[in-house]
Coordinates of C-alpha atoms and ligand atoms in Angstrom, one line a residue:
X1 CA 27.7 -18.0 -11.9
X2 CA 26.9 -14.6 -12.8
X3 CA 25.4 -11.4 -10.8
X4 CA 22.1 -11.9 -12.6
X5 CA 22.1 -15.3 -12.7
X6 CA 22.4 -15.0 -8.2
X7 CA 19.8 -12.1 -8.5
X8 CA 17.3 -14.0 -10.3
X9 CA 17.8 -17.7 -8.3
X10 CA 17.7 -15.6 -4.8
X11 CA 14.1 -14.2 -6.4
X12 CA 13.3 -17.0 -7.4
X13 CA 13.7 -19.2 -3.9
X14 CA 11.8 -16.3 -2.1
X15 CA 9.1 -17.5 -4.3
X16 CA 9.1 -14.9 -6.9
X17 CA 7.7 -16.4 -9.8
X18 CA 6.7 -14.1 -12.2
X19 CA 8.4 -11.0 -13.7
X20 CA 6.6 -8.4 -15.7
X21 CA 9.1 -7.0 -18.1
X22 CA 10.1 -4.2 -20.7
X23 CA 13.6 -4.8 -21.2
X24 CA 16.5 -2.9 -22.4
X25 CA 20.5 -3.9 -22.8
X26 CA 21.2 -2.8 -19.6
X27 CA 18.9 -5.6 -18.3
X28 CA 19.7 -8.3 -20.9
X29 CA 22.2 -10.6 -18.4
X30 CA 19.0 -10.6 -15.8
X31 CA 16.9 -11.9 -19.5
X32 CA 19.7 -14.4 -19.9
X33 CA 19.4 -15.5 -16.7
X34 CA 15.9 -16.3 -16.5
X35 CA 16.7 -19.0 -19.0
X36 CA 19.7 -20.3 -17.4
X37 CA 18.2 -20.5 -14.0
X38 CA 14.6 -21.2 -14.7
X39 CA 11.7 -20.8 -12.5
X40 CA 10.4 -17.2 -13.5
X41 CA 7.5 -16.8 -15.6
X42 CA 8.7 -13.8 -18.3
X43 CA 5.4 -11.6 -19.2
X44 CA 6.4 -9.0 -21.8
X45 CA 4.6 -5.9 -21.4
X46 CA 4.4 -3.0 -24.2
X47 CA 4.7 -0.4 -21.6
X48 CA 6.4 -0.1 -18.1
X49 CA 3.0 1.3 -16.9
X50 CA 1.6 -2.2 -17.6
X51 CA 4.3 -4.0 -15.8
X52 CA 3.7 -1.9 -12.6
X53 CA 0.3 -1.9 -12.5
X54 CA 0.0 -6.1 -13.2
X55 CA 2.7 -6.2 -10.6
X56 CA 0.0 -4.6 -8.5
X57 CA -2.8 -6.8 -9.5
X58 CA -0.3 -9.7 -9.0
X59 CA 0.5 -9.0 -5.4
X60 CA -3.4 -7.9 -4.6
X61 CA -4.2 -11.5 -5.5
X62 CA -1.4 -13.6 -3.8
X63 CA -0.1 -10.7 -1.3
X64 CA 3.0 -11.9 -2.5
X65 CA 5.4 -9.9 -5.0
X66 CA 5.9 -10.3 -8.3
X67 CA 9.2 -8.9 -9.8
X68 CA 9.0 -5.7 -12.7
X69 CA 12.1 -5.7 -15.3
X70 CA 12.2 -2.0 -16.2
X71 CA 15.0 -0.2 -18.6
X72 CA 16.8 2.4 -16.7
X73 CA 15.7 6.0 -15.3
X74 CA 13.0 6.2 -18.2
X75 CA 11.3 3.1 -17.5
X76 CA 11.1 3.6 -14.2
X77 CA 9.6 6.9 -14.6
X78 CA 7.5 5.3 -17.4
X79 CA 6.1 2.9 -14.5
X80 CA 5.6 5.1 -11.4
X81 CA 1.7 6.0 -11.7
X82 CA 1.3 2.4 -11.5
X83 CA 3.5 1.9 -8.8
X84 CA 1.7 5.1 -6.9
X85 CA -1.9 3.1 -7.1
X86 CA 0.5 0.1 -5.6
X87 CA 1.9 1.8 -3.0
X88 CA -1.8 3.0 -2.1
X89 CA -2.7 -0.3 -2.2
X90 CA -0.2 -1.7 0.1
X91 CA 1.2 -4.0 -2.5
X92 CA 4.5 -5.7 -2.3
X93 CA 5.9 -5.2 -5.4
X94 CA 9.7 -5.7 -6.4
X95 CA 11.5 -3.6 -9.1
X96 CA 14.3 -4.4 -10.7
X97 CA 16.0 -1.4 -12.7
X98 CA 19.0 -2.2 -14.9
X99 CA 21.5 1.2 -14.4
X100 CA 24.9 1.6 -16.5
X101 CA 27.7 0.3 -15.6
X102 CA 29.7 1.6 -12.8
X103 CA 32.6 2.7 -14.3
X104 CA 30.4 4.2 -17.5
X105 CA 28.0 5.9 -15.2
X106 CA 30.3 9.3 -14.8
X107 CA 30.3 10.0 -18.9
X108 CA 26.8 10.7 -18.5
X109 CA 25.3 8.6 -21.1
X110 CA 22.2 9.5 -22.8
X111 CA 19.9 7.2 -21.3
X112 CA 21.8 8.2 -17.5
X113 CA 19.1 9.6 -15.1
X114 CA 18.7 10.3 -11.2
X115 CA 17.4 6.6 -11.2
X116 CA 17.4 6.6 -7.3
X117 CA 15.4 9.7 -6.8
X118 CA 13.0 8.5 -9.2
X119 CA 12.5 5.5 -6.8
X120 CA 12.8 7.1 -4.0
X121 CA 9.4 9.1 -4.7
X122 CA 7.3 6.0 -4.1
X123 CA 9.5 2.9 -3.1
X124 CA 9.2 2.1 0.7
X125 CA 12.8 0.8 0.1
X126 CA 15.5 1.3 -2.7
X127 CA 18.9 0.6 -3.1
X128 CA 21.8 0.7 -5.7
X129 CA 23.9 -2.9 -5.6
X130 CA 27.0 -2.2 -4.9
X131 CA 29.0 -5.3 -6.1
X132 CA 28.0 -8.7 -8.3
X133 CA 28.8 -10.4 -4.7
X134 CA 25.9 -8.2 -2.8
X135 CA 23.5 -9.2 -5.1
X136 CA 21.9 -12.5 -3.5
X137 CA 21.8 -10.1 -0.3
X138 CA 20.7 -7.6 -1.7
X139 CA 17.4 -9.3 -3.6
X140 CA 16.8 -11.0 -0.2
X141 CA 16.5 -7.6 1.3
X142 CA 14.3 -6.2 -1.6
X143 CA 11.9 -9.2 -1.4
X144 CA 11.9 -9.0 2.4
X145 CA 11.1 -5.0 1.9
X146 CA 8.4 -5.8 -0.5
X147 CA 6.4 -8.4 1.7
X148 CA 6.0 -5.5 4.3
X149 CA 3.7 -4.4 1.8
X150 CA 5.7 -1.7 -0.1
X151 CA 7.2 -1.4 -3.7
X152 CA 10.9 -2.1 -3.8
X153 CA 13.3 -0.8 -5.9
X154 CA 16.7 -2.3 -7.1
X155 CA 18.7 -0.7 -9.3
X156 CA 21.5 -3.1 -10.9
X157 CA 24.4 -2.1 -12.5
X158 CA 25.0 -3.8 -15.8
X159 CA 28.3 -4.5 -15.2
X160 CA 27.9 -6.4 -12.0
X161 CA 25.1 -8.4 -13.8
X162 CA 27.7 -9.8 -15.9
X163 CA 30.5 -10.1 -13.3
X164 CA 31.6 -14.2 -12.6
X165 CA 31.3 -14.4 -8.5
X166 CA 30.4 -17.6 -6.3
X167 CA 27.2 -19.1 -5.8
X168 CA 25.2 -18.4 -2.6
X169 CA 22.3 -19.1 -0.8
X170 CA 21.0 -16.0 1.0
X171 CA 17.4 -16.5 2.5
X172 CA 14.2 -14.0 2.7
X173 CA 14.0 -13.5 6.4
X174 CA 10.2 -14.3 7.2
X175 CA 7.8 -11.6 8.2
X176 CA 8.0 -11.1 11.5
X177 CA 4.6 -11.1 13.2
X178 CA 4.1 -7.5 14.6
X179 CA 2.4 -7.6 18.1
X180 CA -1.2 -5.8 18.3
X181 CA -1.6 -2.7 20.3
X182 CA -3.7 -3.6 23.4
X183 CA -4.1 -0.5 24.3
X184 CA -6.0 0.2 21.4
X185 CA -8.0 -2.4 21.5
X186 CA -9.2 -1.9 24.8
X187 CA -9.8 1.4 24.2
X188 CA -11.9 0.3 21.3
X189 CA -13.7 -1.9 23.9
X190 CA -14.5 0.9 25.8
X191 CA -15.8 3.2 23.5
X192 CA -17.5 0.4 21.9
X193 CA -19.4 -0.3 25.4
X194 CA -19.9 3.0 26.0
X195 CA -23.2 3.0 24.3
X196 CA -22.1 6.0 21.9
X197 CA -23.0 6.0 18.2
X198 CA -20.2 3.9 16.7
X199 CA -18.9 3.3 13.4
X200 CA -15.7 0.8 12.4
X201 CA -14.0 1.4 9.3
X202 CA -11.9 -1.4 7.6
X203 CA -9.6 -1.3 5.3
X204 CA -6.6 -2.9 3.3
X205 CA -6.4 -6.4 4.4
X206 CA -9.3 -5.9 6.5
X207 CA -11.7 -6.0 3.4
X208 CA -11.0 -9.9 2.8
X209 CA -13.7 -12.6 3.9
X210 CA -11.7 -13.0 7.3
X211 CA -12.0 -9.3 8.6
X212 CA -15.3 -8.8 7.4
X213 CA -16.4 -11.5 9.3
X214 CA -14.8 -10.9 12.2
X215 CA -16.0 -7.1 12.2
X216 CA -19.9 -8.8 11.7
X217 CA -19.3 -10.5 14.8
X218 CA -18.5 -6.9 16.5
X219 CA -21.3 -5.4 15.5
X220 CA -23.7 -7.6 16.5
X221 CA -22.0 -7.3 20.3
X222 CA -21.5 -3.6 20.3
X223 CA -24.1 -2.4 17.5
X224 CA -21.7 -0.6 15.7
X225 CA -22.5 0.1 12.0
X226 CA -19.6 -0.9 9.1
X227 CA -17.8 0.9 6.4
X228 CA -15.1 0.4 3.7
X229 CA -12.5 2.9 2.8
X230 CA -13.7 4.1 -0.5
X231 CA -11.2 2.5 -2.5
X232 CA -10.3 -1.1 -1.4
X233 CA -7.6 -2.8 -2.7
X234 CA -9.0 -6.2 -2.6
X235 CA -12.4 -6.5 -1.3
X236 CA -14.4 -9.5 -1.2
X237 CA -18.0 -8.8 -1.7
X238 CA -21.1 -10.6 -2.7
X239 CA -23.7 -13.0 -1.2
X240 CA -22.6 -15.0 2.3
X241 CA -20.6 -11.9 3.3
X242 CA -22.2 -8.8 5.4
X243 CA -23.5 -6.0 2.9
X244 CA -20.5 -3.1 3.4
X245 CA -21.0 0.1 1.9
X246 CA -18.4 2.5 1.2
X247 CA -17.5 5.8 2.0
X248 CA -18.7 7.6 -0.8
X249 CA -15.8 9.6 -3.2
X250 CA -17.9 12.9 -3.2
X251 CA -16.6 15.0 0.0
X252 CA -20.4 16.5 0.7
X253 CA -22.0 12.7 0.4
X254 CA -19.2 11.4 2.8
X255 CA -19.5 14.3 5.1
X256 CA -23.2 13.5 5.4
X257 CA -22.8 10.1 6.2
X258 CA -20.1 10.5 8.7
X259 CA -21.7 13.1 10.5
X260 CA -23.8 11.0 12.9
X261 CA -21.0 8.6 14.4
X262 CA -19.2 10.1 17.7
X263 CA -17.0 7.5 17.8
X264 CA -14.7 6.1 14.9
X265 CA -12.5 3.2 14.8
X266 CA -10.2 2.2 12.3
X267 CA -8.9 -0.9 11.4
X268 CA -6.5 -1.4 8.4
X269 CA -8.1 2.5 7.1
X270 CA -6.6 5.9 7.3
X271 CA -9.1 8.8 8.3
X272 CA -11.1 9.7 5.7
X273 CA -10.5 13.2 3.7
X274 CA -12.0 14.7 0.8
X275 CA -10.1 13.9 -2.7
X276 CA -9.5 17.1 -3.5
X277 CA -9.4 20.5 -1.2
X278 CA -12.6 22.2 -2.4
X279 CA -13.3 25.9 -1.7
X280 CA -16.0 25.4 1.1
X281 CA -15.4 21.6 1.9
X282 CA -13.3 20.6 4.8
X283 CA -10.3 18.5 4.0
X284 CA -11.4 16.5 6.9
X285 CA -14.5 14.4 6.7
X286 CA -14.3 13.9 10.5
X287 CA -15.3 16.9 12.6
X288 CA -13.0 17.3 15.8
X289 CA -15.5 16.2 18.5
X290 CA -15.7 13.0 16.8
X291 CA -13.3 10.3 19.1
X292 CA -10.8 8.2 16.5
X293 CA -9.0 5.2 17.8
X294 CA -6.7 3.0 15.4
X295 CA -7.0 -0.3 16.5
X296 CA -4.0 -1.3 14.3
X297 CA -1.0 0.6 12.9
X298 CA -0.4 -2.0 10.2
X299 CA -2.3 -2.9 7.0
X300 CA -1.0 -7.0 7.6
X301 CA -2.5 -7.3 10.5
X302 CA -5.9 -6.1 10.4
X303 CA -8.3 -9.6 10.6
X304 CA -6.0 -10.5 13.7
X305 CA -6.6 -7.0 14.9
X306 CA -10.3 -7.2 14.3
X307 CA -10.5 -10.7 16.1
X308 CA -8.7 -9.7 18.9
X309 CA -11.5 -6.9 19.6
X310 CA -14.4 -9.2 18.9
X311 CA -13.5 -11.4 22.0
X312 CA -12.1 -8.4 23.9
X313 CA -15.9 -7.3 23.3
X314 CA -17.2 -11.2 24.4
X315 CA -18.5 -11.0 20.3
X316 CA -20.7 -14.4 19.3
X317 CA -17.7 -16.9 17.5
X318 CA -20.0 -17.0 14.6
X319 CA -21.8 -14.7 12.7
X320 CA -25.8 -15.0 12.5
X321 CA -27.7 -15.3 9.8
X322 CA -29.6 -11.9 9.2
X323 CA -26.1 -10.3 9.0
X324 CA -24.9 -12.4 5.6
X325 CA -26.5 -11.5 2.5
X326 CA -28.5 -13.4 0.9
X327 CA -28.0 -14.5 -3.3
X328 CA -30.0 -11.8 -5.3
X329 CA -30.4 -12.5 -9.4
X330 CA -31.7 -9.2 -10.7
X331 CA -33.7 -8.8 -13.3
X332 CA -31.9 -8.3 -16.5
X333 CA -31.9 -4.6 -17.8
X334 CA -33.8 -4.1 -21.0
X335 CA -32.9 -1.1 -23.9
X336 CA -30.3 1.5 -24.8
X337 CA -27.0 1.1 -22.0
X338 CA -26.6 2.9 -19.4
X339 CA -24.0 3.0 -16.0
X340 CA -26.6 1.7 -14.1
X341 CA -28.1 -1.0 -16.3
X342 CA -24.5 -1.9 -17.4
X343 CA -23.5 -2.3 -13.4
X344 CA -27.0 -4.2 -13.4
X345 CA -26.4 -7.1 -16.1
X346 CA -23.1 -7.6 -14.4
X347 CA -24.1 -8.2 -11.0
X348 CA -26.6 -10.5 -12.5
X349 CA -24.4 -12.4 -14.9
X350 CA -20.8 -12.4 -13.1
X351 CA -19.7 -15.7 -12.2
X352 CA -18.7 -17.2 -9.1
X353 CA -15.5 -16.5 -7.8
X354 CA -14.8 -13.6 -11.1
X355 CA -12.3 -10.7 -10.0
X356 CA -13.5 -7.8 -10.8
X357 CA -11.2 -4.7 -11.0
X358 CA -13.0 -2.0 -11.6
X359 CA -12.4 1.9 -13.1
X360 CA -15.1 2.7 -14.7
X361 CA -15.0 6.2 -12.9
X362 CA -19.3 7.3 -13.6
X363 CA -20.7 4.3 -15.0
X364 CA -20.0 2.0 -11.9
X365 CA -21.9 4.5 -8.9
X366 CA -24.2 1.4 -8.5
X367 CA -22.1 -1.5 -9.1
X368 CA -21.4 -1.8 -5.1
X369 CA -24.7 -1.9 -3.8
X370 CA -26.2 -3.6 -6.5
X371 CA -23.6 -6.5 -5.9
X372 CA -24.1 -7.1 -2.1
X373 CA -25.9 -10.4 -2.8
X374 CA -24.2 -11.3 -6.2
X375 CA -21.9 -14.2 -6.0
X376 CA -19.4 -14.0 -4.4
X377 CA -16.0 -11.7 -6.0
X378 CA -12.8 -9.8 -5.3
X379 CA -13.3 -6.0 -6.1
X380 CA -9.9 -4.4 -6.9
X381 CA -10.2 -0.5 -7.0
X382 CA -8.4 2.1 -7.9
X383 CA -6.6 2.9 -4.8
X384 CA -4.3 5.9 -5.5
X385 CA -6.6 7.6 -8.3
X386 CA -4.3 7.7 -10.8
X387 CA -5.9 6.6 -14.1
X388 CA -4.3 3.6 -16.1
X389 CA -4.3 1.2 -14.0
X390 CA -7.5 -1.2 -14.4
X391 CA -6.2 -2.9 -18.0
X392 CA -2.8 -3.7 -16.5
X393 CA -4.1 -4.7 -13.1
X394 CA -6.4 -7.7 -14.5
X395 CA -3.3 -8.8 -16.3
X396 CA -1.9 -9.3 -12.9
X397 CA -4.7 -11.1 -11.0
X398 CA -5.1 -13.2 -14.2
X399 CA -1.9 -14.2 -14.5
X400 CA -2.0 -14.9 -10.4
X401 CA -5.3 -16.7 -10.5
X402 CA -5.5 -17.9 -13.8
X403 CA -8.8 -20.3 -12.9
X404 CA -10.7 -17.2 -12.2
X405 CA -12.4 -14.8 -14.7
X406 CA -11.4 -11.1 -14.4
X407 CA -13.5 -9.0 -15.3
X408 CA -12.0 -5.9 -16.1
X409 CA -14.7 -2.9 -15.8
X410 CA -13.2 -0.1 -17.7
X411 CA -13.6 3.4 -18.2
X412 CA -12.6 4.9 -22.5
X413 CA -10.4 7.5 -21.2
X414 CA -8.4 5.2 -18.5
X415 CA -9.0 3.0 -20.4
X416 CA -6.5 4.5 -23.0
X417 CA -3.6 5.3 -20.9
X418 CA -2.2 1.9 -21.0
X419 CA -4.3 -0.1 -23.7
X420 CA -1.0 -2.0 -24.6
X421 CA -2.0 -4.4 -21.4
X422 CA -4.7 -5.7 -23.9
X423 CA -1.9 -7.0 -26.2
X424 CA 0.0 -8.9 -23.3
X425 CA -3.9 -10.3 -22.4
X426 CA -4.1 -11.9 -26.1
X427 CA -0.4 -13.0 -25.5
X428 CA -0.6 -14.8 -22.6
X429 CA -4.1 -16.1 -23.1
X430 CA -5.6 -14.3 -20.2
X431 CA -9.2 -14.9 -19.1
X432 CA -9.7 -10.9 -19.1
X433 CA -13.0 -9.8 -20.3
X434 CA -12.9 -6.3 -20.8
X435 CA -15.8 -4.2 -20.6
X436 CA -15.3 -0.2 -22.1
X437 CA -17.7 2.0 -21.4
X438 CA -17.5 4.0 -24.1
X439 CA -19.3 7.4 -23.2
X440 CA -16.2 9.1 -25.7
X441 CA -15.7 12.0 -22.8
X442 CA -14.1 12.3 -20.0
X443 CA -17.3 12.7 -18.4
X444 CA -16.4 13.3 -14.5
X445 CA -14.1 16.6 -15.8
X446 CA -17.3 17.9 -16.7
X447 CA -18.8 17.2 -13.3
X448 CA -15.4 19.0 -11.4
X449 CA -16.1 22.1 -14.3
X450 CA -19.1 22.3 -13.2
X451 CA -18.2 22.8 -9.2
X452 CA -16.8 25.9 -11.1
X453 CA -19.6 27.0 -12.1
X454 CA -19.7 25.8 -16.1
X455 CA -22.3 23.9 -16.6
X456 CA -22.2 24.5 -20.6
X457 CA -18.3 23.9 -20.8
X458 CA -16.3 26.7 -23.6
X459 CA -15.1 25.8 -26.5
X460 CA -11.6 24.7 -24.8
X461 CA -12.9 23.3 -22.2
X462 CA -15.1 20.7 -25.0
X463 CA -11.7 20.2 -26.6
X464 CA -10.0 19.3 -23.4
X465 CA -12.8 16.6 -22.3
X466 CA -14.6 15.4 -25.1
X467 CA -13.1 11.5 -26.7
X468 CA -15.0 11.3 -30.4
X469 CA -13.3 8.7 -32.7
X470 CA -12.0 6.2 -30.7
X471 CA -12.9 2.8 -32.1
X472 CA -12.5 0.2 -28.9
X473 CA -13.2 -2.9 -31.1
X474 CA -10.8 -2.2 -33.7
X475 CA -8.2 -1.0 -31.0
X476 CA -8.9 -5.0 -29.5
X477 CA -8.9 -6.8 -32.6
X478 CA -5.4 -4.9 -33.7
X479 CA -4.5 -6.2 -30.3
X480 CA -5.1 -9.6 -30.7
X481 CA -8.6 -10.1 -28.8
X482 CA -11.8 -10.8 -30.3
X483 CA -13.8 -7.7 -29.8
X484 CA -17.4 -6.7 -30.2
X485 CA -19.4 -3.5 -29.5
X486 CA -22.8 -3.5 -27.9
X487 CA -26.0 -0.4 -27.8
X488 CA -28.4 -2.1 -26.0
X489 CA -28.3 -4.3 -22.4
X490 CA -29.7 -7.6 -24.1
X491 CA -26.7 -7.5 -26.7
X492 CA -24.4 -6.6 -23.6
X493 CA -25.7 -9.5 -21.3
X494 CA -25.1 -12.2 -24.7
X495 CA -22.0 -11.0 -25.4
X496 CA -20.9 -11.5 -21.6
X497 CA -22.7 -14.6 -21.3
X498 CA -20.5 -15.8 -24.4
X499 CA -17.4 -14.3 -23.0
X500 CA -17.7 -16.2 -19.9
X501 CA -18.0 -19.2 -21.4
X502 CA -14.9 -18.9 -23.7
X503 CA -11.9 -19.2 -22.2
X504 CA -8.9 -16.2 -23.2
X505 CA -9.4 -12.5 -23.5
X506 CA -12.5 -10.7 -24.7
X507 CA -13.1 -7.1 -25.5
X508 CA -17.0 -5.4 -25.5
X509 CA -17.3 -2.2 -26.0
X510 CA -20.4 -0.9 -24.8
X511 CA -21.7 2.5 -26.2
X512 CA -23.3 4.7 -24.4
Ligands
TPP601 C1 -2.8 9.8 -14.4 C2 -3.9 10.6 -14.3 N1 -4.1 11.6 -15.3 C3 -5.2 12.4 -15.2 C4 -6.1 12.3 -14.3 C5 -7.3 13.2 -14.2 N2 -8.6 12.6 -14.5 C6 -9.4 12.2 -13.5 S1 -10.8 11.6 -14.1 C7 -10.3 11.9 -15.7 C8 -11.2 11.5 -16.9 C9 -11.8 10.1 -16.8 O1 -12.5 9.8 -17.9 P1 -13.0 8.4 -18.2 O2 -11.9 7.4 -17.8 O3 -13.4 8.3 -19.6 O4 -14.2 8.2 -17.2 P2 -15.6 8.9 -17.3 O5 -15.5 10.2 -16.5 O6 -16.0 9.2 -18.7 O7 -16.6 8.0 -16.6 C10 -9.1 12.4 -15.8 C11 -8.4 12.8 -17.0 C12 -5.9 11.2 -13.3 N3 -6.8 11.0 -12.3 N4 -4.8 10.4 -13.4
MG602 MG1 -15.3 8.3 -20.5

């Protein structure tokens, strides 16, 4: 047996099933492998970006990692804005980075980079194997890393890939169950009986069906209202589920709605600050009289957290009625597109049980409350606002739930940071539908230029926002996915209807 034949039968028995890969030479004996030891679903990927980001998608769906293949220092680097939105999403995700050899390493190749301080910037853990031996050990450690909800990051000499050593059996160590802080709890309790104006913000794990319920339950005891962080990571949203709103992204709006609460309590969220540090905005959307308790300090723990305080609290086990949305069909949008009649015909049209990932940046201000009583979905967001990661992140959730439509809800100019996803989507057969709203600008820069004070942008700053002459139907079809472009709602609502009822990729481009 070889080094990356151990590596990749360790991955695989901690149930890592599925590697998103760009390889190079220095990673062919871990390619080799996969066919000699079996069990890992290959998914090639144009661009390391891709791989991170569906390793994202992958682990938002299954909370489980998926394993990335990446080609040295460049890869890596080619990867990491991905693997930012994934570490702001709490997403176990496990790299695997081929390095040179270790005795080549000290000629300086051309391809030789700081690979470890590359990693280091965003992996919650990251090590350099030391021998062909270590390597079962030291995969068990990077998977055990990654299902604390981190990225991972191993980088593999290509020499001890290929070095002959024995066979071993090293197991993942399970999770172990952190305890929840009492204290905080019952301080929650307190503030929560105190009869002071009260608001609970959830967040990472607490925005699945079990903590939203569960937070229901508590405020129909104490009479607290509910929030989302503004980005989820996986939210589960539509009708038979309370109606959360969530902070908004502007720092004025947020400020606004905060302002009444004088007591906060987080579970699974961080504190809410503004996005950007804006000349007259506070950083912090809380103001200091306003009491903050963390009722958990982990992101894994968050529904147990959030039951724990509902019977602390003496909460009803169930949640009533009144507090569950109920199913609401719009009415379908008629005439020329726009953001809200596009976030319209898909809260009316999106199937049951569809995983929606959205970065549609302007166009998609109404898609969450328009969807409160839609069927029911997983919203996956764009956690770490770095653009590029929507396309790549519905090949990940599709490849993890491949009997569930993704919809992926896509901004042109994110869009085009990592449109090579859409050639893996044809590749694999993905049911992706991918919806571009094509508005050919980079629309929100003119909203930040005109904070500055431009409201008619210069002649640079046109150049430097504006998107004319990108064709999004001929970009799919060149990629392998029947494409089609759409002016007015009623052509947008057919071509979805159609899309949904064929299974594999689909690409509308909808012009606005
Ligand atoms: C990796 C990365 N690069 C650049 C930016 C800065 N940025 C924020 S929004 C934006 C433009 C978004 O345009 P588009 O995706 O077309 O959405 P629209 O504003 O038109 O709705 C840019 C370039 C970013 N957030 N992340
Ligand atoms: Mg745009």
């Amino acid at each position: 047996m070889k080094g990356a034949d151990l590596l990749v039968k360790t991955a695989v028995k901690a149930g890592v099933k599925v590697c998103f890969a760009n390889p190079g030479t220095t990673e062919m004996p871990i390619v080799k492998a996969m066919d000699t030891v079996g069990g890992m679903k290959p998914v090639l990927c144009l661009f390391e970006g891709v791989c991170t980001g569906a390793a994202d998608g992958y682990a938002r769906m299954l909370k489980k990692p998926a394993m990335t293949l990446l080609h040295l220092g460049p890869g890596l680097a080619n990867g990491l804005a991905n693997l930012h939105n994934a570490r702001r999403a709490h997403s176990p995700v496990l790299n695997i980075v081929g390095e040179h050899s270790s005795w080549h390493r000290q000629y300086d190749p051309p391809l030789a980079t700081d690979i470890e301080a590359l990693a280091g910037t965003l992996s919650g853990w990251r090590r350099t194997c030391l021998s062909a031996q270590g390597l079962a050990r030291d995969t068990a450690d990077a998977v055990a890393a990654a299902m604390k909800g981190q990225v991972s990051t191993m980088i593999v000499p290509f020499d001890y890939q290929l070095t002959a050593c024995e066979d071993q059996d090293v197991l993942v160590p399970s999770l172990q169950q952190e305890s929840l802080d009492e204290q905080s709890i019952e301080a929650a309790v307190q503030a929560l009986r105190s009869g002071k104006k009260a608001v609970l913000i959830l967040g990472s794990s607490g925005l699945e069906r079990e903590g939203q319920m569960a937070a229901a339950r508590i405020k129909v005891k104490a009479d607290c209202d509910l929030l989302a962080e503004t980005f989820p990571a996986h939210m589960h949203r539509g009708a038979g589920l309370p109606d959360i709103g969530r902070i908004p992204y502007l720092p004025e709006m947020a400020l606004d709605l905060l302002a009444p609460y004088e007591v906060v309590i987080f579970a699974g969220a961080r504190e809410p600050v503004s996005f950007f540090g804006y000349e007259g905005v506070p950083g912090e959307l809380l103001r200091e009289h306003q009491e903050r308790i963390h009722i958990t300090s982990s992101h894994l723990e968050v529904p147990e957290a959030l039951m724990c305080l509902a019977q602390e609290l003496g909460a009803p086990e169930t949640v009533p009625d009144y507090l569950l949305t109920k199913p609401v069909r719009h009415d379908l949008p008629t005439g020329e597109l726009s953001g809200d009649k596009i976030c319209a015909v898909l809260a009316a049209l999106q199937p049951e049980g569809a995983i929606v990932v959205e970065e549609a940046i302007t166009n998609s201000l109404m898609y969450h409350p328009l969807t409160s009583g839609a069927a029911g979905f997983s919203l996956l967001t764009l956690t770490g606002g770095s653009l590029g990661q929507g396309l790549p992140c519905a090949v990940g959730a599709a490849v993890a739930c491949p009997d569930r439509h993704v919809i992926s809800f896509e901004a042109d100019g994110s869009g085009m940071y990592t449109l090579q996803a859409l050639w893996t989507q044809a590749r694999e057969g993905l049911n992706v539908t991918t919806l571009i709203c094509s508005n050919h600008s980079y629309d929100i820069l003119k909203l930040e230029l005109s904070r500055l004070g431009t409201f008619e942008p210069g002649q640079s700053a046109q150049r430097l926002t504006d998107l004319k002459g990108i064709d999004w139907v001929k970009l799919g079809e060149g990629l392998g996915i029947p494409s089609t472009a759409v002016i007015t709602a009623e052509e947008l609502a057919d071509a979805f209807k159609r899309a949904m009822e064929e299974d594999g990729p689909h690409l509308i481009e909808m012009m606005l």
